[in-house]
Short mmCIF file of N, CA and C in Angstrom, two decimals:
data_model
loop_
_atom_site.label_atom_id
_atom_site.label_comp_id
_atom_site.label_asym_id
_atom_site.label_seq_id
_atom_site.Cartn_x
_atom_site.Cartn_y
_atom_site.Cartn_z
N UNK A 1 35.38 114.10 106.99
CA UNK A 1 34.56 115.23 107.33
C UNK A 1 33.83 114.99 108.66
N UNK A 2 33.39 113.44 108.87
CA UNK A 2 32.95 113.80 110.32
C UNK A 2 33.63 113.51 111.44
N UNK A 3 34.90 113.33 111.11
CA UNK A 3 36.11 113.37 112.55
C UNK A 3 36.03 114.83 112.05
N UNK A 4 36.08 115.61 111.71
CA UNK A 4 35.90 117.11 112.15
C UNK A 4 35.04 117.61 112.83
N UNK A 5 33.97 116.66 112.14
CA UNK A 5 32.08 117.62 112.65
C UNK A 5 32.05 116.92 113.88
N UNK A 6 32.98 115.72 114.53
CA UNK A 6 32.82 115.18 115.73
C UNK A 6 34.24 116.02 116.40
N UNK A 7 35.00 116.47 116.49
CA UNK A 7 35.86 117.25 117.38
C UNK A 7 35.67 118.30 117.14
N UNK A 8 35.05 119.19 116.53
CA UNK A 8 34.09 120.78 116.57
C UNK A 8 33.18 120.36 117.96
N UNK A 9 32.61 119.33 117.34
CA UNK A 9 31.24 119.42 118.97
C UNK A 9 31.63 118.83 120.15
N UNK A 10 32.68 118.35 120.07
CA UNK A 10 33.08 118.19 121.64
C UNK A 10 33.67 119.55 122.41
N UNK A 11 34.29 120.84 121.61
CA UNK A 11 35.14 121.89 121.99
C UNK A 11 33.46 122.75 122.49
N UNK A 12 34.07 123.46 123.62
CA UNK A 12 33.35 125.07 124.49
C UNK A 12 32.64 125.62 122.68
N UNK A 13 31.61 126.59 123.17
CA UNK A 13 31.50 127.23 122.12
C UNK A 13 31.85 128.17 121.85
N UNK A 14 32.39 129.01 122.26
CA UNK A 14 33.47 129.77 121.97
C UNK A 14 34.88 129.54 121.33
N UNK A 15 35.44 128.61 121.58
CA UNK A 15 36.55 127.86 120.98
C UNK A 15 35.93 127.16 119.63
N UNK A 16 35.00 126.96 119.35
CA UNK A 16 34.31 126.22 118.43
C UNK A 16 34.38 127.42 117.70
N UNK A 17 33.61 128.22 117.66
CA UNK A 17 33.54 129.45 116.51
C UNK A 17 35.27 130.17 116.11
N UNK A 18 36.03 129.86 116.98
CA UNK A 18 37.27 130.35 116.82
C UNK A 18 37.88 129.21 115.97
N UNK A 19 37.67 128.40 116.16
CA UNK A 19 38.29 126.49 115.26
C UNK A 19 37.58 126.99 114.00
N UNK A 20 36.12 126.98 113.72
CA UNK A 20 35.39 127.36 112.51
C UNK A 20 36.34 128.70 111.60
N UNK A 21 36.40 129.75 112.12
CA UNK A 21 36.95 130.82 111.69
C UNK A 21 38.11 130.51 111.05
N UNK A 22 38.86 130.13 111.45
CA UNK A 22 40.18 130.01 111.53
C UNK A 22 40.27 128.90 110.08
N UNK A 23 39.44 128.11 110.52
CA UNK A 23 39.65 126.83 109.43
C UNK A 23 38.87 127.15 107.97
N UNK A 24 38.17 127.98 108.52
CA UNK A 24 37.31 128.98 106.76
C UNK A 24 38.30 129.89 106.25
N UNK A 25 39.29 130.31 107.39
CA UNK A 25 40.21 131.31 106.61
C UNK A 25 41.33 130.44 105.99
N UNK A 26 41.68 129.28 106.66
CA UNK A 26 42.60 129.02 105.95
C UNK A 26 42.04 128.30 104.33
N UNK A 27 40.84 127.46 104.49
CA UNK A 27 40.49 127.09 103.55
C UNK A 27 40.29 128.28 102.16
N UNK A 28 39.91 129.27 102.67
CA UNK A 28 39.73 130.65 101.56
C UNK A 28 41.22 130.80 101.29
N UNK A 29 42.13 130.96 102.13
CA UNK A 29 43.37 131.19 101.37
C UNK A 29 44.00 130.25 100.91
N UNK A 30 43.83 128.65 100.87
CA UNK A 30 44.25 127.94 100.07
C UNK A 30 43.41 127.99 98.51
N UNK A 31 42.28 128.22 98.46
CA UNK A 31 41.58 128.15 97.48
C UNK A 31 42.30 129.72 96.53
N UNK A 32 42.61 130.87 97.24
CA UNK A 32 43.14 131.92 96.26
C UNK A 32 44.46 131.39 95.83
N UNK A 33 45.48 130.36 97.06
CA UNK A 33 46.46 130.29 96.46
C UNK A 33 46.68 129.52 94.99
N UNK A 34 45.70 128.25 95.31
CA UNK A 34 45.97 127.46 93.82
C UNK A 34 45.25 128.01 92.45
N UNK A 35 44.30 129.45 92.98
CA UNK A 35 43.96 130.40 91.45
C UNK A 35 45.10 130.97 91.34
N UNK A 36 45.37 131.33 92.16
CA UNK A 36 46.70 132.64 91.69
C UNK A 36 47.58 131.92 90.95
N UNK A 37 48.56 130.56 91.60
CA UNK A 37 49.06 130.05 91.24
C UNK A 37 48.65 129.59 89.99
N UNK A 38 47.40 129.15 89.45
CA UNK A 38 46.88 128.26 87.92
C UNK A 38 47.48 129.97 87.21
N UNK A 39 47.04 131.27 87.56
CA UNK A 39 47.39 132.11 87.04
C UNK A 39 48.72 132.41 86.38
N UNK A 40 50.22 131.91 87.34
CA UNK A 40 51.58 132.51 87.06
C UNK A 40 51.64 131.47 86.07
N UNK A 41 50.80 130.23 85.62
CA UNK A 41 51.44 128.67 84.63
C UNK A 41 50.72 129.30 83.12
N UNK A 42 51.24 129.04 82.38
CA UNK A 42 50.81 128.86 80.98
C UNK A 42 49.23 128.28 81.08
N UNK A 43 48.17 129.44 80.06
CA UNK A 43 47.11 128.89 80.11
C UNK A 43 46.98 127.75 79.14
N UNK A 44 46.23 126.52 79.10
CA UNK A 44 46.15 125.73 78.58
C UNK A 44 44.99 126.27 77.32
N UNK A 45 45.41 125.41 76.14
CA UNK A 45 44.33 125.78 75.06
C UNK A 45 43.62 124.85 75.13
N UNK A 46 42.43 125.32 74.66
CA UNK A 46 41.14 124.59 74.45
C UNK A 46 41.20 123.38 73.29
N UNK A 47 40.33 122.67 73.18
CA UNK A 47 40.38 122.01 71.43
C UNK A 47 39.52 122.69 70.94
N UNK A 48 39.18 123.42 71.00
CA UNK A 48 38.46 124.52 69.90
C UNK A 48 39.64 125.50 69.19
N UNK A 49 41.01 125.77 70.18
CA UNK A 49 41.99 126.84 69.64
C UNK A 49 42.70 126.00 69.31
N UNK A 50 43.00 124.70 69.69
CA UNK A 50 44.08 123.77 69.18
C UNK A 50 43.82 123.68 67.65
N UNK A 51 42.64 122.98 67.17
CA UNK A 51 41.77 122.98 65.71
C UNK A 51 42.04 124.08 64.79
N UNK A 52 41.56 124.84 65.42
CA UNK A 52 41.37 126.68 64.73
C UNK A 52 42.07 127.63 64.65
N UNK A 53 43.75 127.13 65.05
CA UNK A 53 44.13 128.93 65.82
C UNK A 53 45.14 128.69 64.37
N UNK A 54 45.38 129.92 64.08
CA UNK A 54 46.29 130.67 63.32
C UNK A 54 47.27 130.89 63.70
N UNK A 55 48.45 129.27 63.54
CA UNK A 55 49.55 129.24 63.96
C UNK A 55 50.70 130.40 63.90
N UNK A 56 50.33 131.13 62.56
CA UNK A 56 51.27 131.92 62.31
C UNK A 56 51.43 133.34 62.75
N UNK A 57 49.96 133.75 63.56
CA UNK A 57 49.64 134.72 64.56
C UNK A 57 49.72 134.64 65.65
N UNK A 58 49.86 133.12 66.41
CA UNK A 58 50.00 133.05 67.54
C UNK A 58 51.84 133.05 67.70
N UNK A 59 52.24 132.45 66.79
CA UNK A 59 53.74 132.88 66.27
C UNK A 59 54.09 134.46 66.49
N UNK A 60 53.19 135.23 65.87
CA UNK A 60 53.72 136.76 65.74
C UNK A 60 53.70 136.90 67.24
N UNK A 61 52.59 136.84 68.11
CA UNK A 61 52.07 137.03 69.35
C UNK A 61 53.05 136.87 70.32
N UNK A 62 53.51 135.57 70.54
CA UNK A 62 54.79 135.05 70.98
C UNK A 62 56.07 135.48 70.85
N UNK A 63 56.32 136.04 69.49
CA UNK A 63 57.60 136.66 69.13
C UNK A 63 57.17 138.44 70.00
N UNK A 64 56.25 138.75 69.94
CA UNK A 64 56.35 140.28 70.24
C UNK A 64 56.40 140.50 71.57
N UNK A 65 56.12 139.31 72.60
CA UNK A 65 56.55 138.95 73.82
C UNK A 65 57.75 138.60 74.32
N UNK A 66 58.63 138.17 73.05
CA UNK A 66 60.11 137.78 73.09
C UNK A 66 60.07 136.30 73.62
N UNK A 67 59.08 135.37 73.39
CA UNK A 67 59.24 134.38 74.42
C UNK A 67 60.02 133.31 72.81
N UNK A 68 60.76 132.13 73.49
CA UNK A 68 61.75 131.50 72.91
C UNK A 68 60.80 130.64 72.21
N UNK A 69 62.12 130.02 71.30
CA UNK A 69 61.92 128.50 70.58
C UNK A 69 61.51 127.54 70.71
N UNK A 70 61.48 127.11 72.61
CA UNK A 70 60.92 126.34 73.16
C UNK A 70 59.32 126.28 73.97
N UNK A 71 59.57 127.74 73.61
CA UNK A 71 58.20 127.92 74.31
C UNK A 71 56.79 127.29 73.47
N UNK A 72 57.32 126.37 72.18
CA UNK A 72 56.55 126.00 71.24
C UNK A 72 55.75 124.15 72.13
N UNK A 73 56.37 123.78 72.85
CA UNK A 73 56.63 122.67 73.18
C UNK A 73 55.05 122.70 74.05
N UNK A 74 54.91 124.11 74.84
CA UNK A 74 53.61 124.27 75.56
C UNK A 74 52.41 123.75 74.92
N UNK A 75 52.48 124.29 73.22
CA UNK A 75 51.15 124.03 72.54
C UNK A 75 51.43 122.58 72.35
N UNK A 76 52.40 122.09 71.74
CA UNK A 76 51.80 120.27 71.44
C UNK A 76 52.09 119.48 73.25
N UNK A 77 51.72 120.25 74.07
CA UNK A 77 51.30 119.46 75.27
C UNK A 77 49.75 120.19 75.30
N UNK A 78 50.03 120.98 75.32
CA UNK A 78 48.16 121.31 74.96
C UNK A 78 47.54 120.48 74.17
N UNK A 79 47.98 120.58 72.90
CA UNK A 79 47.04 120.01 72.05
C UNK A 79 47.36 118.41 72.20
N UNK A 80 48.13 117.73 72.88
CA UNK A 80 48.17 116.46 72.68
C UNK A 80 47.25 115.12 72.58
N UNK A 81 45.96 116.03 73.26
CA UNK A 81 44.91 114.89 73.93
C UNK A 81 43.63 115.49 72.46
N UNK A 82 44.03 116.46 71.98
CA UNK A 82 43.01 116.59 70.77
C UNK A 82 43.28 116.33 69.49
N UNK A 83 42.41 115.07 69.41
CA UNK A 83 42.35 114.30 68.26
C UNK A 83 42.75 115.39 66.63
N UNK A 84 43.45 115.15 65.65
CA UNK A 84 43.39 116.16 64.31
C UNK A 84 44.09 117.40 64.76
N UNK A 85 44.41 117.51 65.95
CA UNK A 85 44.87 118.98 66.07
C UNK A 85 46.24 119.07 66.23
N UNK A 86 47.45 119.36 65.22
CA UNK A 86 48.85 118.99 65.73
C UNK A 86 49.29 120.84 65.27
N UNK A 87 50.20 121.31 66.56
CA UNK A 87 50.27 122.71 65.86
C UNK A 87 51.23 122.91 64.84
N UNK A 88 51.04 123.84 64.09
CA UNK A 88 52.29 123.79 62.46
C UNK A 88 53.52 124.31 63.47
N UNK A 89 54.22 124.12 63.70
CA UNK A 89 55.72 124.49 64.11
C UNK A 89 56.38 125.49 63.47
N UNK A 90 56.02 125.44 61.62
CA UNK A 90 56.65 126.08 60.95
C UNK A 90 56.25 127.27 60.36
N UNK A 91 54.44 127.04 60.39
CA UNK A 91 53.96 128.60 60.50
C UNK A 91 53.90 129.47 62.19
N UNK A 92 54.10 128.49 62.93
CA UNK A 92 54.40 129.05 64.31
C UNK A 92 55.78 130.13 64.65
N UNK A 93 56.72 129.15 63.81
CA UNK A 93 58.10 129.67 64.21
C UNK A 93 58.45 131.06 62.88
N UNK A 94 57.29 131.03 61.44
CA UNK A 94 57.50 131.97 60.82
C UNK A 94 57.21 133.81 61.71
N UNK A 95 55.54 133.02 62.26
CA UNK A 95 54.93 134.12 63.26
C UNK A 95 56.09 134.87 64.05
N UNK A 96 56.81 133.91 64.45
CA UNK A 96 56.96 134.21 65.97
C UNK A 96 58.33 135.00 64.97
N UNK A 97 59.10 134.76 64.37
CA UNK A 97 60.13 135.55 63.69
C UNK A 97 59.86 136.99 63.31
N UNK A 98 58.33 137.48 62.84
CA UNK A 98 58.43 138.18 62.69
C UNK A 98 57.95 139.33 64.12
N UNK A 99 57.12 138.91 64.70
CA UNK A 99 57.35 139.66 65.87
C UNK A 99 58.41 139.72 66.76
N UNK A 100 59.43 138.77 66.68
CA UNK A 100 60.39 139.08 67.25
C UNK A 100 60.88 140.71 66.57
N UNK A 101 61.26 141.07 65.11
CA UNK A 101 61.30 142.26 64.39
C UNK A 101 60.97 143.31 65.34
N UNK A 102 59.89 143.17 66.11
CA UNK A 102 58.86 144.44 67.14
C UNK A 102 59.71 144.17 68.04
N UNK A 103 59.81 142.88 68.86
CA UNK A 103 60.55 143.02 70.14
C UNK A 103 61.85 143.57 70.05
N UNK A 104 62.84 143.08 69.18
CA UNK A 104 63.64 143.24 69.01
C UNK A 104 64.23 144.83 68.61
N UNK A 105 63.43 145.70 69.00
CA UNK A 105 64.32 147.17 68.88
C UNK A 105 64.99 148.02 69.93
N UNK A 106 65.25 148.71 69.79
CA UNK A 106 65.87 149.48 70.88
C UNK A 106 64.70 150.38 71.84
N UNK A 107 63.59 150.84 70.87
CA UNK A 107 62.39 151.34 71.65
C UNK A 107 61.97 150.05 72.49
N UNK A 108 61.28 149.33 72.10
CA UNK A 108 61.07 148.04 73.14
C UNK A 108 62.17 147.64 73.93
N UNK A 109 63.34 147.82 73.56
CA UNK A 109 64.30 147.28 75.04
C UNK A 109 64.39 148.48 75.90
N UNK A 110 64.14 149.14 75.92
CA UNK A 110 64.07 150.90 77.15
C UNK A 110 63.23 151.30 77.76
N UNK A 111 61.59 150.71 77.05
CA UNK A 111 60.43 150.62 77.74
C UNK A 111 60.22 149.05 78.32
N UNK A 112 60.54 147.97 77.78
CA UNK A 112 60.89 146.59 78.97
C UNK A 112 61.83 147.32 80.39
N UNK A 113 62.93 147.74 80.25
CA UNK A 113 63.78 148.33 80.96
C UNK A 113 62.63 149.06 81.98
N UNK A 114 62.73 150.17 81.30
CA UNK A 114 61.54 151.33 82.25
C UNK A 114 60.55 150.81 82.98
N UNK A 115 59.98 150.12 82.47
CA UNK A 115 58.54 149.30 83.17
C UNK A 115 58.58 148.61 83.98
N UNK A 116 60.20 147.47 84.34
CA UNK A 116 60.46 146.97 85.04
C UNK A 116 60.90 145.46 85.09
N UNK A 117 59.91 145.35 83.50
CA UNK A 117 59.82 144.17 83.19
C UNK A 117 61.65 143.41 82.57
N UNK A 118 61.30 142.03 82.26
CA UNK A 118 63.17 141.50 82.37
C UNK A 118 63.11 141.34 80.84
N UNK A 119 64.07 141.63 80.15
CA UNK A 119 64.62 141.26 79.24
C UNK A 119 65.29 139.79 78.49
N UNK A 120 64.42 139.10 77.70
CA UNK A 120 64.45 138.11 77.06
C UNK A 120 65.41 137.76 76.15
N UNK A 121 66.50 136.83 76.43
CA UNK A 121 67.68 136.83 75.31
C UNK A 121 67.22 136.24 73.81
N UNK A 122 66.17 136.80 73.45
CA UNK A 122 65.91 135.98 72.06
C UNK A 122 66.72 136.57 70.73
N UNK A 123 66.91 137.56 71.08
CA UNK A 123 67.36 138.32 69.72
C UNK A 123 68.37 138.16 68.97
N UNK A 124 68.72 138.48 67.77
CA UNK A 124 69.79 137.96 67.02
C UNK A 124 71.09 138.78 67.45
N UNK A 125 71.93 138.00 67.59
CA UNK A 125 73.05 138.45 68.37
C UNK A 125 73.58 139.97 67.21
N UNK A 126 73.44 140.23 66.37
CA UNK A 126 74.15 141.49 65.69
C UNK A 126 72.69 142.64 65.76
N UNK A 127 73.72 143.84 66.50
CA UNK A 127 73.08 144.94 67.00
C UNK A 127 72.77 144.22 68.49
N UNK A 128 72.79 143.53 68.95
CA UNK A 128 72.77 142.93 70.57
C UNK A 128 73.16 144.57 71.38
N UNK A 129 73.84 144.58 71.33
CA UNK A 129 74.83 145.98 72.33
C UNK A 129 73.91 147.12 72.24
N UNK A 130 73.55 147.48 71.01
CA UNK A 130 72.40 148.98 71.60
C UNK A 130 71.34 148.43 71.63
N UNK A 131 70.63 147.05 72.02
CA UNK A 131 69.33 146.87 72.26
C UNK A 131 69.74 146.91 74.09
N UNK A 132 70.86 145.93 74.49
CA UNK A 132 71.24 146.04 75.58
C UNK A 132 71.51 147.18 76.41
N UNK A 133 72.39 148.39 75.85
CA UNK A 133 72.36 149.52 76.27
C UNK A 133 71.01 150.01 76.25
N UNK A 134 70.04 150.11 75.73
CA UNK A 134 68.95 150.62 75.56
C UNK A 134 68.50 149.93 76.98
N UNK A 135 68.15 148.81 76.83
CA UNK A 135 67.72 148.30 78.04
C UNK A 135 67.97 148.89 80.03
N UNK A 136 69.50 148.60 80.09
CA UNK A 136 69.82 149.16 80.80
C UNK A 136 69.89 150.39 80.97
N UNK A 137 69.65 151.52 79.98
CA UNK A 137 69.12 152.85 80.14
C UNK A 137 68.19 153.06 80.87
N UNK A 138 66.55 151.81 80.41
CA UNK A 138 65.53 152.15 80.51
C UNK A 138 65.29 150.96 82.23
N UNK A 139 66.15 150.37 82.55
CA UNK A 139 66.28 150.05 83.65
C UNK A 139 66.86 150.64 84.96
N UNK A 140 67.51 151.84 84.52
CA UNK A 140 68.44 152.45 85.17
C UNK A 140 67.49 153.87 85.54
N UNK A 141 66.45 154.11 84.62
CA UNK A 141 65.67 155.08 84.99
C UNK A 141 64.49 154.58 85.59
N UNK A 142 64.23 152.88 85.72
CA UNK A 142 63.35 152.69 86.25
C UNK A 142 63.29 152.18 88.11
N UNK A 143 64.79 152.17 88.41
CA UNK A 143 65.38 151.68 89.56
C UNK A 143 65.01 153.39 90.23
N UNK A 144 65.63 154.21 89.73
CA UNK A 144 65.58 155.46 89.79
C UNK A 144 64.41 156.18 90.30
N UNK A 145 63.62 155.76 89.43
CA UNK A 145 61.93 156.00 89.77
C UNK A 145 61.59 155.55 91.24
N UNK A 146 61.84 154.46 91.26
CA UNK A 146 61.46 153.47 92.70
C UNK A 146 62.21 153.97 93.61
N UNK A 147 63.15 154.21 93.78
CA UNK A 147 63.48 154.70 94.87
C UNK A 147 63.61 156.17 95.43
N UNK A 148 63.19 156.81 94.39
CA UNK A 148 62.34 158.23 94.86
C UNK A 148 60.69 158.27 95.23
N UNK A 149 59.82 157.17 94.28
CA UNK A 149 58.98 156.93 95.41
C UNK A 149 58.94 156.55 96.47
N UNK A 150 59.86 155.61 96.93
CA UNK A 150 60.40 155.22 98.26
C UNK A 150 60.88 156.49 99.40
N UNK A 151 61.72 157.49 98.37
CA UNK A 151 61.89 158.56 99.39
C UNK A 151 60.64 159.54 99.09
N UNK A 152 60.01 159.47 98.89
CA UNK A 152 58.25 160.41 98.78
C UNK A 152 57.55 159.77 99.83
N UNK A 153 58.06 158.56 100.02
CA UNK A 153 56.41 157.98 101.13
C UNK A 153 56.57 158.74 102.30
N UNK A 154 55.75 158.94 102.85
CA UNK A 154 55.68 159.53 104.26
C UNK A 154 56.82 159.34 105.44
N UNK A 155 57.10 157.60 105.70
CA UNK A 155 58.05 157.59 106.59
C UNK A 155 58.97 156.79 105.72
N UNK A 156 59.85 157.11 104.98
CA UNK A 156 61.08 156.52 104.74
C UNK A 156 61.93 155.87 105.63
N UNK A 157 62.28 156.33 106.42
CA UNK A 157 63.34 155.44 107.37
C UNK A 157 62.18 155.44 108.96
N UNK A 158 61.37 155.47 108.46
CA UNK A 158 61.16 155.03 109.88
C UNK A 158 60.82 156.26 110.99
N UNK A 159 60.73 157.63 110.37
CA UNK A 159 60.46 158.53 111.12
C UNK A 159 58.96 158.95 111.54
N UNK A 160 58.05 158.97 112.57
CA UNK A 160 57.00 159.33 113.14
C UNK A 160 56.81 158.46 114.77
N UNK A 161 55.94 157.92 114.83
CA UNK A 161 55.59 157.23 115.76
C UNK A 161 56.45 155.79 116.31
N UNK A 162 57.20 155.67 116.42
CA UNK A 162 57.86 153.95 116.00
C UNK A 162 57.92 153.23 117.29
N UNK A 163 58.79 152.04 117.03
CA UNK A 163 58.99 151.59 117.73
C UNK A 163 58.95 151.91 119.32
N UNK A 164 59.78 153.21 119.86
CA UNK A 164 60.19 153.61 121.41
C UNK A 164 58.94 154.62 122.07
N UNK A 165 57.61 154.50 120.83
CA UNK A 165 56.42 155.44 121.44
C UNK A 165 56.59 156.58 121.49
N UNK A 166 57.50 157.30 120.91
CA UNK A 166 57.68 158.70 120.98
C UNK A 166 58.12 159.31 119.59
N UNK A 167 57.64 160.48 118.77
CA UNK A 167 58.35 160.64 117.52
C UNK A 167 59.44 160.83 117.78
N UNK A 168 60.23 160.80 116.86
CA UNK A 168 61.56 161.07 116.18
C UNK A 168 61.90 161.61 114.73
N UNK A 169 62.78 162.73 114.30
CA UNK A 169 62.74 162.82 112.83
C UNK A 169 64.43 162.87 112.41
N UNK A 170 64.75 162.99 111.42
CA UNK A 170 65.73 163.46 110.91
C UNK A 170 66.78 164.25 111.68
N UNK A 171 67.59 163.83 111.98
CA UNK A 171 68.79 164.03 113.17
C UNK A 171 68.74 164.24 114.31
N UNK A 172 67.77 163.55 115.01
CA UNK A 172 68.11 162.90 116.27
C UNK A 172 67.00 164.13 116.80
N UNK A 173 65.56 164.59 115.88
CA UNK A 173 64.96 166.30 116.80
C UNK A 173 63.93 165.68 116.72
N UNK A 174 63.26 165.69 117.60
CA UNK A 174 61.84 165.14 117.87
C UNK A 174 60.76 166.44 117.30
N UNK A 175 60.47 166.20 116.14
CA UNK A 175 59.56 166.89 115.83
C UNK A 175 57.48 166.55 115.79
#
């Protein structure tokens, strides 16, 4: 820190407040990147939820998210460092079976689809095909969507002011 606070005060002051700036911005955007980032990772449980949680709801919870078999492996790295706390696997994996039941329909694969969100291969392979068709229905109307908002925005391709300083619109007429 003070080979910094000693090459700040040797620089003009003007260049000094520009070094300062510059080095607060980057420091602010490293600090959002590693929240954002702690954000996209699995939150870690507490030992208060490791102890207490209701394996077989956090099971349902998990299944109605569609997330897998392995995704069980997260909690006993969570809980590993808390003493008495080992998670049941087997009321976990009952939970999670039955919310799979929710994920697993054709209404939930058309609104995953629609929304945008991706589709999770957890499901039991019989009836697979109209959860899949469903899906891609509800993906096919959601591609659909997007790219009519895309043609709603104001300049779609590029028509108003652009690049050559002069408008341009739709076949070559300067409107």
């Amino acid at each position: 820190m003070t080979y910094i606070l000693k090459i700040l005060s040797s620089l003009k002051p003007s260049l000094r407040k520009a070094t300062i700036k510059s080095t607060s911005a980057l420091t602010v955007m490293t600090v959002a990147f590693l929240t954002l980032s702690g954000c996209a990772t699995t939150q870690r449980l507490t030992p208060q939820q490791c102890q207490a949680s209701n394996w077989q709801q956090v099971g349902y919870t998990d299944g109605t998210l569609g997330r897998s078999g392995a995704y069980f492996g997260h909690y006993i790295n969570s809980c590993a460092s808390v003493v008495g706390a080992t998670p049941n696997r087997i009321q976990w994996e009952q939970g999670r079976q039955q919310g799979l039941k929710k994920y697993c329909t054709e209404l939930n694969a058309y609104k995953l689809g629609r929304d945008g969100y991706d589709w999770q291969s957890v499901c039991p392979l019989e009836g697979i095909d109209k959860l899949e068709e469903a899906y891609s229905q509800g993906r096919y109307y959601y591609i659909r969507q997007r790219d009519l908002d895309y043609l709603r925005s104001p300049y779609p391709f590029g028509y108003g002011h652009g690049r050559f300083g002069y408008g341009y619109g739709p076949l070559g007429y300067g409107w």
